[in-house]
Short mmCIF file of C-alpha atoms in Angstrom, two decimals:
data_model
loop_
_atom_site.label_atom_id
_atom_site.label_comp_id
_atom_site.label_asym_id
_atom_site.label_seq_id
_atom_site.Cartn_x
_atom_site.Cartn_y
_atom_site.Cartn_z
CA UNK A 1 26.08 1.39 -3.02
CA UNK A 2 23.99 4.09 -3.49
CA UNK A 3 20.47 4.68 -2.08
CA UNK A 4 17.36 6.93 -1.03
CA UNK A 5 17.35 7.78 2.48
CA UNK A 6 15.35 9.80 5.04
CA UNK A 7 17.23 12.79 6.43
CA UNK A 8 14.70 14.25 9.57
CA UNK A 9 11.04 14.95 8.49
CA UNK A 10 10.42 15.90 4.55
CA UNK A 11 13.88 15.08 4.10
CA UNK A 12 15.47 12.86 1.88
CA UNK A 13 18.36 12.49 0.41
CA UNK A 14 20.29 9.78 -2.75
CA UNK A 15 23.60 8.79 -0.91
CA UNK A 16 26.57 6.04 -0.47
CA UNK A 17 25.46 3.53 2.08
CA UNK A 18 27.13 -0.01 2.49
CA UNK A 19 25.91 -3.44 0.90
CA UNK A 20 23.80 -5.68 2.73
CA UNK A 21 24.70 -9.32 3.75
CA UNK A 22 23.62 -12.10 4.10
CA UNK A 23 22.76 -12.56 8.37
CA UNK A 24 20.45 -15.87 8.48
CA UNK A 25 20.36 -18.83 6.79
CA UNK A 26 17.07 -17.66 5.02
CA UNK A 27 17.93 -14.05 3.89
CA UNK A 28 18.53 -13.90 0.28
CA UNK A 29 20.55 -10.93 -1.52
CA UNK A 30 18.20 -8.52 -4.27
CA UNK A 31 20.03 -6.32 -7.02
CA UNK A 32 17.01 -4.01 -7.27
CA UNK A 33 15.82 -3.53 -10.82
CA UNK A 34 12.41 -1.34 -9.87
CA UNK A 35 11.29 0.24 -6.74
CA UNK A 36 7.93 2.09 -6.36
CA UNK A 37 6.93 5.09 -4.33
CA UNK A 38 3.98 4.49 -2.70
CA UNK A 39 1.77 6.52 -0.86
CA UNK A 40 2.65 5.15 2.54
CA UNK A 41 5.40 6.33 2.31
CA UNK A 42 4.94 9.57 2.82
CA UNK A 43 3.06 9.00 6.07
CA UNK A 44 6.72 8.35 7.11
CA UNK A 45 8.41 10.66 5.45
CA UNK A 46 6.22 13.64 7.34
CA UNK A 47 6.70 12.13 10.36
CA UNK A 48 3.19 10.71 11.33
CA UNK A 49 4.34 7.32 11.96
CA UNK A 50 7.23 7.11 14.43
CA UNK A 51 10.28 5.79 14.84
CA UNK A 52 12.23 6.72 11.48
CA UNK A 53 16.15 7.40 12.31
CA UNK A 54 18.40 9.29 9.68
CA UNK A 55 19.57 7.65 7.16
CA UNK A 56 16.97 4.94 6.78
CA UNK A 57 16.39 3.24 3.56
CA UNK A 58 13.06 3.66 2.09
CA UNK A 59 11.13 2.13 0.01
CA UNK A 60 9.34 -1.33 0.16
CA UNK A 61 7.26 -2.36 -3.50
CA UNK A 62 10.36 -3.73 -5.60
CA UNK A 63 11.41 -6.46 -8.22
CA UNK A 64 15.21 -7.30 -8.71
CA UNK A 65 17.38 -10.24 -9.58
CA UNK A 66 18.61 -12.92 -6.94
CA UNK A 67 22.92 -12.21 -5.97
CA UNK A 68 22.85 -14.03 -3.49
CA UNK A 69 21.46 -16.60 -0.78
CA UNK A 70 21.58 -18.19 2.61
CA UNK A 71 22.65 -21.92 3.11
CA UNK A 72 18.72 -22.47 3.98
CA UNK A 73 17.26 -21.38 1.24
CA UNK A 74 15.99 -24.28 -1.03
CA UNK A 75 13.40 -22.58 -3.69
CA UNK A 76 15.16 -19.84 -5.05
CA UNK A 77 18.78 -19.55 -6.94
CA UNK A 78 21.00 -16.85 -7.94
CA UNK A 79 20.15 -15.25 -11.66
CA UNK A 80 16.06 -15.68 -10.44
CA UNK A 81 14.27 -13.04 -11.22
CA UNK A 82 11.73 -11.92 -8.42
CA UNK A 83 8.95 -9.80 -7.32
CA UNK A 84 8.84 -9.36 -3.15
CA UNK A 85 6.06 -9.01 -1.13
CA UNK A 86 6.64 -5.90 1.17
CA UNK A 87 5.69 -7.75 4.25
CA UNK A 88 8.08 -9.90 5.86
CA UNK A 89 6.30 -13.14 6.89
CA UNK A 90 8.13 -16.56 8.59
CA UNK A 91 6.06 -18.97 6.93
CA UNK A 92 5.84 -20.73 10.12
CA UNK A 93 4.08 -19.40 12.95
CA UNK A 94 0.37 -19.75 13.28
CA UNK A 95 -0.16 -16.94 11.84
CA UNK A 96 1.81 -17.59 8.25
CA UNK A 97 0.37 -21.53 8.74
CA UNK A 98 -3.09 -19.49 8.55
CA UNK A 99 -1.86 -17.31 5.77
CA UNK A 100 -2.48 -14.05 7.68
CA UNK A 101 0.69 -13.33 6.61
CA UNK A 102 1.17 -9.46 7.91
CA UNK A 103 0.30 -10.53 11.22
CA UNK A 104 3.44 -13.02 11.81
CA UNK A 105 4.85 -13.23 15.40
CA UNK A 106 8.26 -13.62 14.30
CA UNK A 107 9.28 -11.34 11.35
CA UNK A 108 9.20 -8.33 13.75
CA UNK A 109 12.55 -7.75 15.41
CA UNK A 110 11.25 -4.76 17.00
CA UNK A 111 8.13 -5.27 18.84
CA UNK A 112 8.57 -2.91 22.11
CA UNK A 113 6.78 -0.14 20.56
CA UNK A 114 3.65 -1.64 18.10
CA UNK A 115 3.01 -3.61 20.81
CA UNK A 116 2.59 -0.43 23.64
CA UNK A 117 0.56 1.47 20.82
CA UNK A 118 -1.50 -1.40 19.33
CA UNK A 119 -1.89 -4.38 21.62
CA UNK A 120 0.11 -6.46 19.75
CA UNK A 121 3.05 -6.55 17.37
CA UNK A 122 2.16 -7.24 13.15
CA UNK A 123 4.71 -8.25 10.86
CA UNK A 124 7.50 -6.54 9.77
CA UNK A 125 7.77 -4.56 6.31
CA UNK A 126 10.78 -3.74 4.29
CA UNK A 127 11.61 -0.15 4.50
CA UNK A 128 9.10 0.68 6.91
CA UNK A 129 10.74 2.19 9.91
CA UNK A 130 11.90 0.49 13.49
CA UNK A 131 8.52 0.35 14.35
CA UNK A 132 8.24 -2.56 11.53
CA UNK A 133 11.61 -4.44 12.45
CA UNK A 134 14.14 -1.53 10.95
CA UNK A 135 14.61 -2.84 7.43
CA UNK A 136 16.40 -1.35 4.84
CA UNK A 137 14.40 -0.68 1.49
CA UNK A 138 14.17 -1.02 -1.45
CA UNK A 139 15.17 2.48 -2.77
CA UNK A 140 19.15 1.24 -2.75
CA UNK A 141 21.15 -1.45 -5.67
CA UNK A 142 20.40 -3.86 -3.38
CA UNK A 143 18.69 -5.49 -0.48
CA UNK A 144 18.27 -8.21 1.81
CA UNK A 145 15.22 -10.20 2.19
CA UNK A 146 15.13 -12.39 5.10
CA UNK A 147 12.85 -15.40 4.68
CA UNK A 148 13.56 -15.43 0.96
CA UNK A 149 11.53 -18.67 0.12
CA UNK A 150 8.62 -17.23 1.71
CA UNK A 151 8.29 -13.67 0.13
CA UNK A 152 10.07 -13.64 -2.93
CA UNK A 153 8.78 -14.75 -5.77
CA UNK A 154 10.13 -15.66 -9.12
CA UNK A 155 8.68 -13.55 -12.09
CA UNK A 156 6.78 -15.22 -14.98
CA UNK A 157 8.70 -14.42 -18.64
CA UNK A 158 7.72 -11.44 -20.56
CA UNK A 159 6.26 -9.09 -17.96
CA UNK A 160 8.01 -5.70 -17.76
CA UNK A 161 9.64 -4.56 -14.92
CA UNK A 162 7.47 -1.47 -14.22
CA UNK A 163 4.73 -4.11 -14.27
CA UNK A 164 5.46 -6.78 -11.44
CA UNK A 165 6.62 -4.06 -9.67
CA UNK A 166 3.21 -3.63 -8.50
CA UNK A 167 2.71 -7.21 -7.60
CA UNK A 168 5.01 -6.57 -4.46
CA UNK A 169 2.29 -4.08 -2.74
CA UNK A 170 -0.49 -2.60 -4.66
CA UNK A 171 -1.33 -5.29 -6.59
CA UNK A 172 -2.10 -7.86 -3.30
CA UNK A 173 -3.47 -4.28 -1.46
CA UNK A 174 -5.92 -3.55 -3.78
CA UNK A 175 -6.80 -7.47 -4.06
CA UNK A 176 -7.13 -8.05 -0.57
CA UNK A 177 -9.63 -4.94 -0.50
CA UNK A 178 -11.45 -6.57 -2.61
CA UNK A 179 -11.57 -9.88 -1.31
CA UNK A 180 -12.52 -8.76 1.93
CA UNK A 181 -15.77 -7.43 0.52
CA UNK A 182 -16.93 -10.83 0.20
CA UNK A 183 -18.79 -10.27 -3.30
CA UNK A 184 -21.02 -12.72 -4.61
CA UNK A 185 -21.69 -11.14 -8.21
CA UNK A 186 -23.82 -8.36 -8.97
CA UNK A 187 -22.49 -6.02 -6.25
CA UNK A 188 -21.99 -1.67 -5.90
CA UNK A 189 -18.48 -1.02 -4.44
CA UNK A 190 -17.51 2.23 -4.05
CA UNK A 191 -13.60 2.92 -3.83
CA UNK A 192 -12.26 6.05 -2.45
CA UNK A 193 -8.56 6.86 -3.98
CA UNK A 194 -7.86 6.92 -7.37
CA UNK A 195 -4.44 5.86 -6.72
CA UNK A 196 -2.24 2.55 -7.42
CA UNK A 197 -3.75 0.92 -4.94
CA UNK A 198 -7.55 2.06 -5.22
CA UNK A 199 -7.28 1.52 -8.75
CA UNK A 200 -5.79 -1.94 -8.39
CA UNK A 201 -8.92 -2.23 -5.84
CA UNK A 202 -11.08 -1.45 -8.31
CA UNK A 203 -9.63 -4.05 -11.18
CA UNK A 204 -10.13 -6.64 -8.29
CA UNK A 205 -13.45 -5.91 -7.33
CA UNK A 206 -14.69 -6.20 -11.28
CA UNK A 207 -12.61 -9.69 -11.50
CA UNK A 208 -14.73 -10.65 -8.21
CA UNK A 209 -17.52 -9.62 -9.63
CA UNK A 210 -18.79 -6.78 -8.59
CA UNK A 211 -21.48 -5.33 -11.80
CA UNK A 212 -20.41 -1.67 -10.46
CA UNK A 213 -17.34 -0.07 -9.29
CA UNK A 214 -17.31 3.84 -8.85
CA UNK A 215 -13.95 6.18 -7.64
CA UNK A 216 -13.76 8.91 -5.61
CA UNK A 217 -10.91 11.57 -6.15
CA UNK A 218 -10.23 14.87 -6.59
CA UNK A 219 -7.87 14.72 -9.05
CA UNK A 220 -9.22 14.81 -12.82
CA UNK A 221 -6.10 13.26 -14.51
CA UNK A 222 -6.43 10.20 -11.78
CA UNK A 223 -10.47 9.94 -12.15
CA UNK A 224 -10.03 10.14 -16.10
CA UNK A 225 -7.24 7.13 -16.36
CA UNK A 226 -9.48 5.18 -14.15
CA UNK A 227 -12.75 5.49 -15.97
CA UNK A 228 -10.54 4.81 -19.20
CA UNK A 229 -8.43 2.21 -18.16
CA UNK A 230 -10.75 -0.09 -16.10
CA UNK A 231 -14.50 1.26 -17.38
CA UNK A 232 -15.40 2.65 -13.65
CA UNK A 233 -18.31 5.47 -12.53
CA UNK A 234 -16.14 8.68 -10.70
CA UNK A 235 -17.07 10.72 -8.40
CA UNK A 236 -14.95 14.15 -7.94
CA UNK A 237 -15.36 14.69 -4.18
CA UNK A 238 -14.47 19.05 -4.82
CA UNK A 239 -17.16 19.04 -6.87
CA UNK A 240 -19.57 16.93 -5.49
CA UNK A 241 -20.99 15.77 -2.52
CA UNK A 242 -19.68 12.47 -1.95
CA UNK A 243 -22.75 10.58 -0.03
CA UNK A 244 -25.18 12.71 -1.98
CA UNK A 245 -23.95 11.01 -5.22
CA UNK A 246 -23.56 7.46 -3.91
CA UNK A 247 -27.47 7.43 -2.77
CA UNK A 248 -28.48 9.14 -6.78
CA UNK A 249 -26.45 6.68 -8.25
CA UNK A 250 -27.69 3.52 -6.00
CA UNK A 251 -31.37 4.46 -6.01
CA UNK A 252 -31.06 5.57 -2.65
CA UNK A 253 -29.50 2.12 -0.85
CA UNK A 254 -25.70 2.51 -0.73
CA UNK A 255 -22.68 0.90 -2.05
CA UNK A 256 -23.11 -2.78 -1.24
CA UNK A 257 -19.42 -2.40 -0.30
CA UNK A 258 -16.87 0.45 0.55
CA UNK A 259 -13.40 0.16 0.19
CA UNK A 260 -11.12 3.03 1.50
CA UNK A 261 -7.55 3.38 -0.35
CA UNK A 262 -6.18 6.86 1.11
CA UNK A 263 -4.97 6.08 4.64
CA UNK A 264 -3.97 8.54 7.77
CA UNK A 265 -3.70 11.74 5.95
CA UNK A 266 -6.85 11.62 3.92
CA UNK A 267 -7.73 15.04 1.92
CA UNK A 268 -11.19 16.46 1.56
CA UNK A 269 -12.65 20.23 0.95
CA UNK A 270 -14.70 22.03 3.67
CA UNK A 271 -14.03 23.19 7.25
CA UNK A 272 -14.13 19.26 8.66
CA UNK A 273 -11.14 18.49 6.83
CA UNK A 274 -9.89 22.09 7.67
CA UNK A 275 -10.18 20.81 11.87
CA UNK A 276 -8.97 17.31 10.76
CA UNK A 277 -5.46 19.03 9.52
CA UNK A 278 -5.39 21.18 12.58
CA UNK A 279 -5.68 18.83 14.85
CA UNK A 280 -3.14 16.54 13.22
CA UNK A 281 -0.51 19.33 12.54
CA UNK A 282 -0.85 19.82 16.26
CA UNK A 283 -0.44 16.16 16.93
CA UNK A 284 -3.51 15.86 18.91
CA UNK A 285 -4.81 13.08 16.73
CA UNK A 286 -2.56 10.93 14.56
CA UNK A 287 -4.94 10.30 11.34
CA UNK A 288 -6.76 11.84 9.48
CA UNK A 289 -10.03 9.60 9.11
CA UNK A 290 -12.31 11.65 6.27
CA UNK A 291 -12.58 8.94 4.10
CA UNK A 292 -13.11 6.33 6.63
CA UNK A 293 -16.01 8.51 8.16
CA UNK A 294 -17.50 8.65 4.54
CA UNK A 295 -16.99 4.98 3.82
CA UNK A 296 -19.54 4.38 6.83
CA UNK A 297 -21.84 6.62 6.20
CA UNK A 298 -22.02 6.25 2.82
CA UNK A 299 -22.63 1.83 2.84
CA UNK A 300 -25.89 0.76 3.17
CA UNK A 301 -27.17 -1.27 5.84
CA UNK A 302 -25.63 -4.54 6.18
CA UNK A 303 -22.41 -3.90 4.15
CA UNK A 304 -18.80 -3.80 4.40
CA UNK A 305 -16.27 -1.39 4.85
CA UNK A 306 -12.85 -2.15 3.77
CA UNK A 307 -9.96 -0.55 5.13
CA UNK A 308 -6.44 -0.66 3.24
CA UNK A 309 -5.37 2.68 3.32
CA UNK A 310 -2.84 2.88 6.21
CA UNK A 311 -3.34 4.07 9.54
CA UNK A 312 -0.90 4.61 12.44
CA UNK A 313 -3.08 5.62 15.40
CA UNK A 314 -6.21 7.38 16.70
CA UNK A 315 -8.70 9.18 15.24
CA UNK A 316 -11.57 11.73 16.16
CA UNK A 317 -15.20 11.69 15.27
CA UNK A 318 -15.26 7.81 14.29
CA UNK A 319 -18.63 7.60 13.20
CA UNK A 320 -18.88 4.37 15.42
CA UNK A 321 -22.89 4.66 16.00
CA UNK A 322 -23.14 4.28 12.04
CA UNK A 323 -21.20 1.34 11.71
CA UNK A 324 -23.18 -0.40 14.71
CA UNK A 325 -26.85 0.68 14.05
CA UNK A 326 -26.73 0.02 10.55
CA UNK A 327 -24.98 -3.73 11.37
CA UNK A 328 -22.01 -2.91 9.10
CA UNK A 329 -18.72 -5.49 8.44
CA UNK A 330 -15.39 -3.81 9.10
CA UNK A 331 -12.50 -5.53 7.65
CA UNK A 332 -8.76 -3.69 7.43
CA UNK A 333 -5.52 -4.71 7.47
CA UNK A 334 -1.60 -4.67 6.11
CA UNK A 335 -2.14 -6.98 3.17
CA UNK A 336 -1.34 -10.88 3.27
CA UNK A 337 1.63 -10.29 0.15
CA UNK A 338 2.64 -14.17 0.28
CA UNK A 339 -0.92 -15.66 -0.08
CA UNK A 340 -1.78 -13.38 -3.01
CA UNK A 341 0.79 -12.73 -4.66
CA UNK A 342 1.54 -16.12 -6.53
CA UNK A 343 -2.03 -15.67 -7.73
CA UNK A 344 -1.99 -12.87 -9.16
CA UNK A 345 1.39 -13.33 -10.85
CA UNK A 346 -0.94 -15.68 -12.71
CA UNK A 347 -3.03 -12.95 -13.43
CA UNK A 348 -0.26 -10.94 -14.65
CA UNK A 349 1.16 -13.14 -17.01
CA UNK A 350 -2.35 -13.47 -19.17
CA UNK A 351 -3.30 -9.61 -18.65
CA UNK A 352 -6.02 -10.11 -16.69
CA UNK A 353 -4.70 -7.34 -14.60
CA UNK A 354 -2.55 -4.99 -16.41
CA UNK A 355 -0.83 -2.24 -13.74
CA UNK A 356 2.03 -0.88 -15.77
CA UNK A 357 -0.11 2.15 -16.88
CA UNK A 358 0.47 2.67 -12.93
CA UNK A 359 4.37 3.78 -13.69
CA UNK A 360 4.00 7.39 -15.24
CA UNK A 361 6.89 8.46 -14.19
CA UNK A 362 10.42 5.78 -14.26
CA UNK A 363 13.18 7.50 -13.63
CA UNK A 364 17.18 6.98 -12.37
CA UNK A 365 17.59 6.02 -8.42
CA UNK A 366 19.49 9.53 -8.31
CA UNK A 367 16.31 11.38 -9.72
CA UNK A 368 14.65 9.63 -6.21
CA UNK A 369 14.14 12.98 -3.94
CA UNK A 370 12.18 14.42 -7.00
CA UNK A 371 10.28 11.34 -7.66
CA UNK A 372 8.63 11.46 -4.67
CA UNK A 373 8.05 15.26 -5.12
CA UNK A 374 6.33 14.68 -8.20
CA UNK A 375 4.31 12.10 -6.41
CA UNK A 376 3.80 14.00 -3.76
CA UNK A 377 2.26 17.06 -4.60
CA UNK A 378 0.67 15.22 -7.55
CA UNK A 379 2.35 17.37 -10.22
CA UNK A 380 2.52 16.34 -13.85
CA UNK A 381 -0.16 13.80 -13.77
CA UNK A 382 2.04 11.61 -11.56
CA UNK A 383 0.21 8.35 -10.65
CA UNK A 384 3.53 6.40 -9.50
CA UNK A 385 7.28 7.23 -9.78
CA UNK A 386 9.28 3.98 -10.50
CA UNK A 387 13.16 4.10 -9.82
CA UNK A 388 15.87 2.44 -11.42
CA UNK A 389 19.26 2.12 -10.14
CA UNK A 390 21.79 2.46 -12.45
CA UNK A 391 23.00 -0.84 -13.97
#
């Protein structure tokens, strides 16, 4: 079959790999129909988060059509059509009983070197290096899912493709964001990234009730579907200074909650973000933390900060004395796919949430390699690049 794979960093590469099997009683067998770049990707594709070998699969947001299945699985059949939650979840440690789904003790095959750099060892996710149990994407015909009944999910009539796509990862992200804020009705969140996720952070926040949600971005095409699409304030962080604008448009106070959608290699103008870059391109610091550090400055006292963005490692000038003194809540995390994603299929189906705006760019599997260029350097308005393999 025929699939995107990494080939050494900023590398890729469409080629001929072989078919997956079935190898547990659980794992069921995808044909792929749609699989999403996503922005966390490309932490691995530069080479900021370890452990990538050549010829990985990539690629981990997906929908696709059940081929086949293990002699244990019970809720799923061949010819089901199914969206998959990126993380890979057993359903039955305490963990998964607890639905903190991305934390599971078992799904990781691979543990020795999360659990040196972090403590302990999450999940796994599809696609997402050794580090996260050395899955093959989604970027390929087909895949395997182990723990089928757990993470797959069968696809309610009528929604497009290049829609549930985005209930596999930036859908539950953004919702999980959002959810962690804790909103009561009547709340400022501020959201920086203007991307799937942050935007899908933003639609959650508004169905949570939040009275105003405002973007930060740089990039005028991104800021302008946003305010269009979901009714949002924007903030254009090269033309404006970010916590200057957050206390004019909150009287002073603060976003009641701060949500931060960029992750480890986080872009900003000025010469912090110029020694943030150095300092990473040197590998003397792993992330780049500029929206974090503006997320906790910019909350007001008593609020939340809510991390989804990804991040891989350490970071300099954490503005830890802010958090503390001004008695903030921190809440981050690899999202909980399996206990969100049912709901917000739900969701889907009625338009509640409507994400397929997200896919301005669907193109063939082979077109992959310049998918992600488009995506990466931003070019042509590209929000998301959705591939298809061929039928």
């Amino acid at each position: 079959m025929r699939a995107l794979c990494w080939e050494g960093v900023g590398k890729l590469a469409v080629r001929d790999v072989p078919e997956p099997g079935i190898r547990a009683e659980g794992d069921i067998i995808v044909k792929v129909r749609a699989s999403s770049v996503c922005g966390s990707d490309l932490h691995l594709i530069n080479g900021y988060l370890p452990a990538m070998r050549e010829g990985d699969i990539l690629g981990h947001e997906f929908t696709g059509e059940v081929v086949e299945t293990g002699p244990g699985v019970q809720r799923l059949r061949v010819g089901d059509r199914v969206v998959v939650g990126s993380v890979v979840a057993c359903g039955g440690c305490w963990y998964c009983r607890t639905e903190q789904y991305s934390l599971c003790d078992n799904s990781n095959p691979q543990p020795v070197l999360t659990e040196k750099l972090w403590g302990h060892s999450p999940a796994g996710i599809l696609g997402y290096s050794h580090a996260a149990g050395g899955y093959s994407g989604s970027h390929a015909e087909y895949i395997r899912v182990p723990f089928g009944d757990v993470g797959a999910f069968k696809v309610p009539d009528g929604v497009a493709d290049d829609a549930v796509v985005f209930a596999s990862d930036a859908m539950p992200t953004g919702w999980m964001a959002a959810d962690f804020c804790a909103l009561k009705g009547g709340e400022v969140v501020a959201v920086w990234g203007a991307g799937g996720v942050g935007q899908m952070a933003a639609r959650s926040a508004q169905i949570l009730g939040a009275e105003r949600v405002i973007v930060i971005d740089r990039l005028p095409e991104r800021l302008a579907t946003a305010a269009d699409r979901l009714g949002v304030e924007t903030i254009n962080y090269a033309e404006t200074d970010v916590l200057e604008a957050l206390r004019e448009m909150t009287a002073g106070r603060g976003p009641d909650a701060c949500i931060e959608a960029v992750g480890m290699e986080s872009h900003d103008v000025g010469p912090i973000y110029a020694y943030d870059k150095a300092k990473q391109s040197a590998r003397l610091t792993t992330d780049r933390p500029t929206s974090v550090r503006q997320a906790i400055m910019a909350c007001r006292k008593g609020g939340t900060v809510s991390i989804v963005g990804v991040h891989g490692g350490l970071v300099d000038k954490f503005p830890l004395g802010a958090a503390m003194n001004k008695a903030l809540v921190l809440r981050m995390g690899q999202m909980h796919a399996q206990r969100y994603i049912p709901m917000l299929l739900d969701r889907l189906a009625v338009g509640e949430i409507d994400p397929g705006y997200l896919a301005t760019h669907p193109m063939s599997l082979e077109d992959g390699v310049r998918g992600y260029e488009l995506f990466e350097k931003k070019q042509d308005a590209c929000l998301r690049s959705v591939l298809h393999p061929a039928a």
